Amino acid sequence: MAVITPREISRRLPSPVVDADETFDVVGKGNTLATVTEKISDAVLRDRLRPGWVIFLGFALLLLATLGVAFGGILVMGVGLWGINNSVGWGFDIINFVWWIGIGHAGTLISAILLLVHQNWRTSINRFAEAMTIFAVFCAGLFVLSHVGRHQYAYWLFPLPNSMGMWPQFRSPLEWDVFAVSTYATVSILFWYVGLIPDLATLRDRAVRPYVKRFYGIASLGWRGSNQHWHRYMAVYLILAGISTPLVLSVHSTISFDFAFSQVPGWHATVFPPYFVAGALVGGFAMVLILAIPLREMFNLKDLITMRHLENCAKILVCTTIFVSYGYAMEAWTAYYSGSIDERFMAWNRAFGQYGWSYWSLLFCNAVVPQLLWFRKIRTNLVWLYFISVVLSIGMWLERWVIIVVSLTRTMLPSTWHGYTPTGWDWAQYIGTFGLFLTCFLLFCRILPVIAMAEMRELVHHEMHHGAHDHGHDSAEPNGGFSGSDPSVAPAHA
Amino acid sequence: MAQHVEKSSPDIEFPIGFGINNRGADLRAAEIDRAQRKHSVWGITAEFDETDPLLNAARAARKAGYTRMDAYTPMPVEGLSDAIGYRNKQMPALMFCGGLLGCSLGYFIQWYSLGYGYALNHGGRPYHSWPNFIVITFECTILFTALTGVFGMLILNGLPTLYHPMFNLEGFERHSQDRFFLTIEARDKNFDFEKTLAFMRTMGALRVEVVEK
């Protein structure tokens, strides 16, 4: 019997769908300062409303209306509408909170960490990834806001002077979370807006209609690209990137403390902070791909968001899914090695208990499926890439389900054991947040430049002057790894 | 009445371009012209389509003794501050102070409230349980650093300023797209309209223009 080698598997895989106009460069050939500016700003200023966009927006607004009903219902009638009960006090609210905020983390990673390590391919995806971060944090915030129960007292979370002379409980990880998430939201918005200012000025200068010009004129604060302005701007931008890096790591670590500081079997684990951060990045990069693939088609940005970007995101997914797989292994190992009967039972219950299906699906989605991305033919096939990203998003949701709900249904005291079934309100709010996210994102695509133009100009200028030297080692890996040497896949210049 | 107005009209000094004061001698017109220009010129600008000539021009202008100048570019240009002779290290220092303030404020509020203002025994921890205060102190540090950075940058840059003389220049729209401008401002002590104009014309710019106030 023939031995099946990775090369053999790779050969048998379907051929990738790479169009003739696709490129593996960071920027398509022949772009200049003027062409990148034109391409990106025309998507905002010159494009007509596309029917596809309008239909999609209508769909998003419908979902948003669902959110209105679901959130309104919670505000008026309280969290009793949800499926939570005395034993399982955290259900969809916290699952979705963690899921959404994790999605946001990829945006910060792209905009801050990749900037610091000089990965200049990030330039064409950072703007919409940061937008994704902000909208995802909005969605996450809604869940936290609704789960506090007595919403009129939500301000108690903040150290505001009050007539009761009370202070928040600063020793609790839940309070740390309040600070972490609100700081994260604020810093993300600031970082995003600072990046937008020069681009808003470009839109002001290219706008034709007076009211459009006025709108962008006010939004750009009168930016005139002065050297003194750029000087301070660059200093601030770099430091913001520098402080966002530990911030993003701290936010998801703090979220993991919400669990790890408690003694619930399945939560009380030291591996949680890095494991949560890696999980956040898996969910986030999957969402980046889910958004980027249609975006570049819709706005004709294939030579700015190139196959190179998609492939790099896929590689990051391979790496981060290995981290989370390690996390799954460690959770099981720690349960065994702890010798604690409760921890061991938790591990058994996850795999073979009432919700065992979710554990095995999670392993399949997050540990098995992403291994397909080792193959270049699959990484560069947009259909496969999209499909895998969706599977990973579902997998990451299931991970939070397994950690939160499955652990709570079977804690240390058998008399408290209770099942959990989400109600229609739970589902409505979850589906509704997609409406909020999509509405914000679709409006963003029409009103603001989806790619950072000033940074693109810098990149194009650099490519025009130094590109010839860099290309040699920048993109000379196409035939590495397990991929075959199919000439139709390999970029011509390699 | 009509006659009276006609007689008095030559005594009124109309601004240049009004089309009336061309009756006087050429000399007088030139004088007025210079006087007017002194008040209405904000600077002289040269337009480039590449960074290298811009950098060379900035270096040359600096060598010629000009200090009040600025460049307007579609993206940050490496080495431009050095070429112009612009030094500024305010931002990192300012952000550091902001961070320090946030750090102390964050720690103080926890230390004060849980130690004195609303002292509670949480699971037998000491009132000054510093390990519990680390996360919030850290988050406050980041928050204040970012806030001082962004708002400090805007304020020091004088933004928002919706009006600026450079916007009077025809074709300045391209400063945010693909053109680079170098402007020597009229308030420079070496600024002399004719000489500076002549100097700027030697830079190999696409065009040299006068920027009106």
PDB file of C-alpha atoms in Angstrom, chain A residues 33-34 37 159 164-172 175-177 179-184 186-187 190-191 193-194 197-198 201-206 213 217-218 220-236 239-240 243-244 246-247 250-251 254 257 261 454-455 457-458 461 464-465, chain B residues 50-52 69-77 80-81 84 86-92 95 109-110 112-115 117-118 120-122 125-129 131-133 135-136 138-140 142-143 145-147 149-151 153-154 156-162 164 166-167 172-173 175-178 180:
ATOM      1  CA  LEU A  33       0.575  57.776  -5.040  1.00  0.00           C
ATOM      2  CA  ALA A  34      -2.183  59.079  -7.272  1.00  0.00           C
ATOM      3  CA  THR A  37      -5.495  57.575  -3.522  1.00  0.00           C
ATOM      4  CA  PRO A 159     -15.859  54.969  40.586  1.00  0.00           C
ATOM      5  CA  MET A 164     -24.176  56.432  49.379  1.00  0.00           C
ATOM      6  CA  GLY A 165     -20.442  56.896  49.894  1.00  0.00           C
ATOM      7  CA  MET A 166     -19.824  53.578  48.152  1.00  0.00           C
ATOM      8  CA  TRP A 167     -16.974  52.477  45.917  1.00  0.00           C
ATOM      9  CA  PRO A 168     -16.696  49.657  43.392  1.00  0.00           C
ATOM     10  CA  GLN A 169     -15.021  46.421  44.428  1.00  0.00           C
ATOM     11  CA  PHE A 170     -11.606  46.995  42.930  1.00  0.00           C
ATOM     12  CA  ARG A 171     -10.331  43.626  44.094  1.00  0.00           C
ATOM     13  CA  SER A 172     -12.675  41.750  41.801  1.00  0.00           C
ATOM     14  CA  GLU A 175     -14.260  45.260  38.064  1.00  0.00           C
ATOM     15  CA  TRP A 176     -10.886  44.942  36.342  1.00  0.00           C
ATOM     16  CA  ASP A 177     -12.842  43.924  33.304  1.00  0.00           C
ATOM     17  CA  PHE A 179     -11.609  49.137  33.264  1.00  0.00           C
ATOM     18  CA  ALA A 180      -9.962  46.889  30.703  1.00  0.00           C
ATOM     19  CA  VAL A 181     -12.860  46.902  28.264  1.00  0.00           C
ATOM     20  CA  SER A 182     -13.677  50.588  28.588  1.00  0.00           C
ATOM     21  CA  THR A 183     -10.006  51.522  28.158  1.00  0.00           C
ATOM     22  CA  TYR A 184      -9.803  49.192  25.189  1.00  0.00           C
ATOM     23  CA  THR A 186     -11.547  54.290  24.149  1.00  0.00           C
ATOM     24  CA  VAL A 187      -8.021  53.628  22.952  1.00  0.00           C
ATOM     25  CA  LEU A 190      -8.710  57.172  19.427  1.00  0.00           C
ATOM     26  CA  PHE A 191      -6.218  55.110  17.468  1.00  0.00           C
ATOM     27  CA  TYR A 193      -9.593  58.348  14.499  1.00  0.00           C
ATOM     28  CA  VAL A 194      -5.991  59.508  14.580  1.00  0.00           C
ATOM     29  CA  ILE A 197      -7.522  62.306  10.093  1.00  0.00           C
ATOM     30  CA  PRO A 198      -5.152  62.520   7.069  1.00  0.00           C
ATOM     31  CA  ALA A 201      -8.400  65.454   4.598  1.00  0.00           C
ATOM     32  CA  THR A 202      -7.844  63.601   1.336  1.00  0.00           C
ATOM     33  CA  LEU A 203     -11.563  63.026   0.988  1.00  0.00           C
ATOM     34  CA  ARG A 204     -12.167  66.711   1.720  1.00  0.00           C
ATOM     35  CA  ASP A 205      -9.750  67.670  -1.017  1.00  0.00           C
ATOM     36  CA  ARG A 206     -11.197  65.255  -3.542  1.00  0.00           C
ATOM     37  CA  LYS A 213     -16.553  68.710   1.279  1.00  0.00           C
ATOM     38  CA  GLY A 217     -13.526  69.261   6.161  1.00  0.00           C
ATOM     39  CA  ILE A 218     -14.934  69.377   9.658  1.00  0.00           C
ATOM     40  CA  SER A 220     -10.531  66.182   9.275  1.00  0.00           C
ATOM     41  CA  LEU A 221     -10.160  69.128  11.688  1.00  0.00           C
ATOM     42  CA  GLY A 222      -8.357  71.185   9.045  1.00  0.00           C
ATOM     43  CA  TRP A 223      -5.489  68.743   8.595  1.00  0.00           C
ATOM     44  CA  ARG A 224      -3.010  70.122   6.055  1.00  0.00           C
ATOM     45  CA  GLY A 225      -0.226  67.563   6.097  1.00  0.00           C
ATOM     46  CA  SER A 226       2.256  70.031   7.518  1.00  0.00           C
ATOM     47  CA  ASN A 227       5.619  68.570   8.439  1.00  0.00           C
ATOM     48  CA  GLN A 228       5.221  69.813  12.002  1.00  0.00           C
ATOM     49  CA  HIS A 229       1.891  68.031  12.185  1.00  0.00           C
ATOM     50  CA  TRP A 230       3.263  64.816  10.747  1.00  0.00           C
ATOM     51  CA  HIS A 231       6.188  65.012  13.140  1.00  0.00           C
ATOM     52  CA  ARG A 232       3.982  64.991  16.225  1.00  0.00           C
ATOM     53  CA  TYR A 233       1.480  62.688  14.586  1.00  0.00           C
ATOM     54  CA  MET A 234       4.043  59.979  13.895  1.00  0.00           C
ATOM     55  CA  ALA A 235       5.418  60.178  17.417  1.00  0.00           C
ATOM     56  CA  VAL A 236       1.928  59.727  18.854  1.00  0.00           C
ATOM     57  CA  ILE A 239       3.522  55.288  20.959  1.00  0.00           C
ATOM     58  CA  LEU A 240      -0.168  54.456  20.624  1.00  0.00           C
ATOM     59  CA  ILE A 243       0.790  50.925  24.332  1.00  0.00           C
ATOM     60  CA  SER A 244      -1.990  49.148  22.434  1.00  0.00           C
ATOM     61  CA  PRO A 246       0.230  45.299  26.000  1.00  0.00           C
ATOM     62  CA  LEU A 247      -3.318  46.659  26.221  1.00  0.00           C
ATOM     63  CA  SER A 250      -4.150  42.628  29.048  1.00  0.00           C
ATOM     64  CA  VAL A 251      -7.773  42.910  27.962  1.00  0.00           C
ATOM     65  CA  THR A 254      -8.360  40.158  32.287  1.00  0.00           C
ATOM     66  CA  PHE A 257      -9.379  36.226  35.001  1.00  0.00           C
ATOM     67  CA  PHE A 261     -10.003  33.573  39.598  1.00  0.00           C
ATOM     68  CA  ALA A 454      -1.728  57.950   3.771  1.00  0.00           C
ATOM     69  CA  GLU A 455      -0.072  54.732   4.900  1.00  0.00           C
ATOM     70  CA  ARG A 457       1.028  56.139  -0.163  1.00  0.00           C
ATOM     71  CA  GLU A 458       3.973  55.656   2.133  1.00  0.00           C
ATOM     72  CA  HIS A 461       6.390  55.254  -2.373  1.00  0.00           C
ATOM     73  CA  MET A 464       8.571  52.450  -6.023  1.00  0.00           C
ATOM     74  CA  HIS A 465      11.976  53.429  -4.695  1.00  0.00           C
TER      75      HIS A 465
ATOM     76  CA  GLU B  50       8.650  63.713  -5.543  1.00  0.00           C
ATOM     77  CA  THR B  51      10.259  63.607  -2.131  1.00  0.00           C
ATOM     78  CA  ASP B  52      13.904  63.934  -3.195  1.00  0.00           C
ATOM     79  CA  MET B  69       9.241  77.182   6.683  1.00  0.00           C
ATOM     80  CA  ASP B  70       7.082  74.140   6.522  1.00  0.00           C
ATOM     81  CA  ALA B  71       6.334  71.365   4.087  1.00  0.00           C
ATOM     82  CA  TYR B  72       2.902  70.001   3.229  1.00  0.00           C
ATOM     83  CA  THR B  73       3.010  66.386   2.182  1.00  0.00           C
ATOM     84  CA  PRO B  74       0.541  63.561   1.490  1.00  0.00           C
ATOM     85  CA  MET B  75       2.341  61.276   3.918  1.00  0.00           C
ATOM     86  CA  PRO B  76       5.115  61.521   6.474  1.00  0.00           C
ATOM     87  CA  VAL B  77       8.439  61.931   4.644  1.00  0.00           C
ATOM     88  CA  LEU B  80      12.060  65.960   6.253  1.00  0.00           C
ATOM     89  CA  SER B  81      12.183  67.295   9.800  1.00  0.00           C
ATOM     90  CA  ILE B  84      13.914  71.625   7.517  1.00  0.00           C
ATOM     91  CA  TYR B  86      12.534  71.026  12.865  1.00  0.00           C
ATOM     92  CA  ARG B  87      13.175  69.496  16.228  1.00  0.00           C
ATOM     93  CA  ASN B  88      10.451  68.535  18.595  1.00  0.00           C
ATOM     94  CA  LYS B  89      10.362  65.901  21.278  1.00  0.00           C
ATOM     95  CA  GLN B  90       7.318  67.113  23.156  1.00  0.00           C
ATOM     96  CA  MET B  91       5.028  64.205  22.423  1.00  0.00           C
ATOM     97  CA  PRO B  92       6.879  61.318  24.089  1.00  0.00           C
ATOM     98  CA  MET B  95       2.597  61.093  26.939  1.00  0.00           C
ATOM     99  CA  ILE B 109      -8.205  55.684  43.903  1.00  0.00           C
ATOM    100  CA  GLN B 110      -7.984  51.992  44.777  1.00  0.00           C
ATOM    101  CA  TYR B 112      -7.808  55.270  49.090  1.00  0.00           C
ATOM    102  CA  SER B 113     -11.241  53.747  48.531  1.00  0.00           C
ATOM    103  CA  LEU B 114     -10.513  50.183  49.660  1.00  0.00           C
ATOM    104  CA  GLY B 115      -8.075  51.182  52.389  1.00  0.00           C
ATOM    105  CA  GLY B 117     -12.878  55.555  52.104  1.00  0.00           C
ATOM    106  CA  TYR B 118     -14.829  52.301  52.043  1.00  0.00           C
ATOM    107  CA  LEU B 120     -13.896  46.312  53.493  1.00  0.00           C
ATOM    108  CA  ASN B 121     -12.394  43.000  54.428  1.00  0.00           C
ATOM    109  CA  HIS B 122     -12.416  40.934  51.265  1.00  0.00           C
ATOM    110  CA  ARG B 125      -6.794  40.361  52.317  1.00  0.00           C
ATOM    111  CA  PRO B 126      -4.896  43.309  53.736  1.00  0.00           C
ATOM    112  CA  TYR B 127      -6.514  46.669  53.054  1.00  0.00           C
ATOM    113  CA  HIS B 128      -3.529  47.666  50.983  1.00  0.00           C
ATOM    114  CA  SER B 129      -3.615  44.549  48.808  1.00  0.00           C
ATOM    115  CA  PRO B 131      -1.466  42.731  43.770  1.00  0.00           C
ATOM    116  CA  ASN B 132      -5.193  43.274  43.306  1.00  0.00           C
ATOM    117  CA  PHE B 133      -4.593  46.826  42.173  1.00  0.00           C
ATOM    118  CA  VAL B 135      -4.667  45.547  36.506  1.00  0.00           C
ATOM    119  CA  ILE B 136      -6.664  48.723  37.016  1.00  0.00           C
ATOM    120  CA  PHE B 138      -2.164  49.425  34.288  1.00  0.00           C
ATOM    121  CA  GLU B 139      -5.377  50.174  32.391  1.00  0.00           C
ATOM    122  CA  CYS B 140      -5.490  53.722  33.773  1.00  0.00           C
ATOM    123  CA  ILE B 142      -2.682  53.223  29.140  1.00  0.00           C
ATOM    124  CA  LEU B 143      -5.889  55.247  29.052  1.00  0.00           C
ATOM    125  CA  THR B 145      -1.252  57.999  27.953  1.00  0.00           C
ATOM    126  CA  ALA B 146      -3.508  57.613  24.937  1.00  0.00           C
ATOM    127  CA  LEU B 147      -5.738  60.535  25.883  1.00  0.00           C
ATOM    128  CA  GLY B 149      -1.162  61.736  23.324  1.00  0.00           C
ATOM    129  CA  VAL B 150      -4.101  62.243  21.016  1.00  0.00           C
ATOM    130  CA  PHE B 151      -5.480  65.445  22.497  1.00  0.00           C
ATOM    131  CA  MET B 153      -1.066  66.203  19.527  1.00  0.00           C
ATOM    132  CA  LEU B 154      -4.192  67.935  18.279  1.00  0.00           C
ATOM    133  CA  LEU B 156      -0.094  71.407  19.922  1.00  0.00           C
ATOM    134  CA  ASN B 157      -0.750  71.107  16.195  1.00  0.00           C
ATOM    135  CA  GLY B 158      -3.372  73.789  16.549  1.00  0.00           C
ATOM    136  CA  LEU B 159      -6.161  71.537  15.356  1.00  0.00           C
ATOM    137  CA  PRO B 160      -9.000  71.911  14.726  1.00  0.00           C
ATOM    138  CA  THR B 161      -8.232  74.914  12.531  1.00  0.00           C
ATOM    139  CA  LEU B 162     -10.570  74.944   9.606  1.00  0.00           C
ATOM    140  CA  HIS B 164      -5.301  78.236   6.952  1.00  0.00           C
ATOM    141  CA  MET B 166      -2.288  77.476   2.456  1.00  0.00           C
ATOM    142  CA  PHE B 167      -5.856  76.572   1.553  1.00  0.00           C
ATOM    143  CA  PHE B 172      -3.335  72.797  -2.867  1.00  0.00           C
ATOM    144  CA  GLU B 173      -5.876  69.944  -2.857  1.00  0.00           C
ATOM    145  CA  HIS B 175      -1.088  68.100  -0.965  1.00  0.00           C
ATOM    146  CA  SER B 176      -3.179  65.276   0.438  1.00  0.00           C
ATOM    147  CA  GLN B 177      -2.870  63.141  -2.665  1.00  0.00           C
ATOM    148  CA  ASP B 178       0.347  63.160  -4.645  1.00  0.00           C
ATOM    149  CA  PHE B 180       4.631  67.962  -1.988  1.00  0.00           C
TER     150      PHE B 180
END
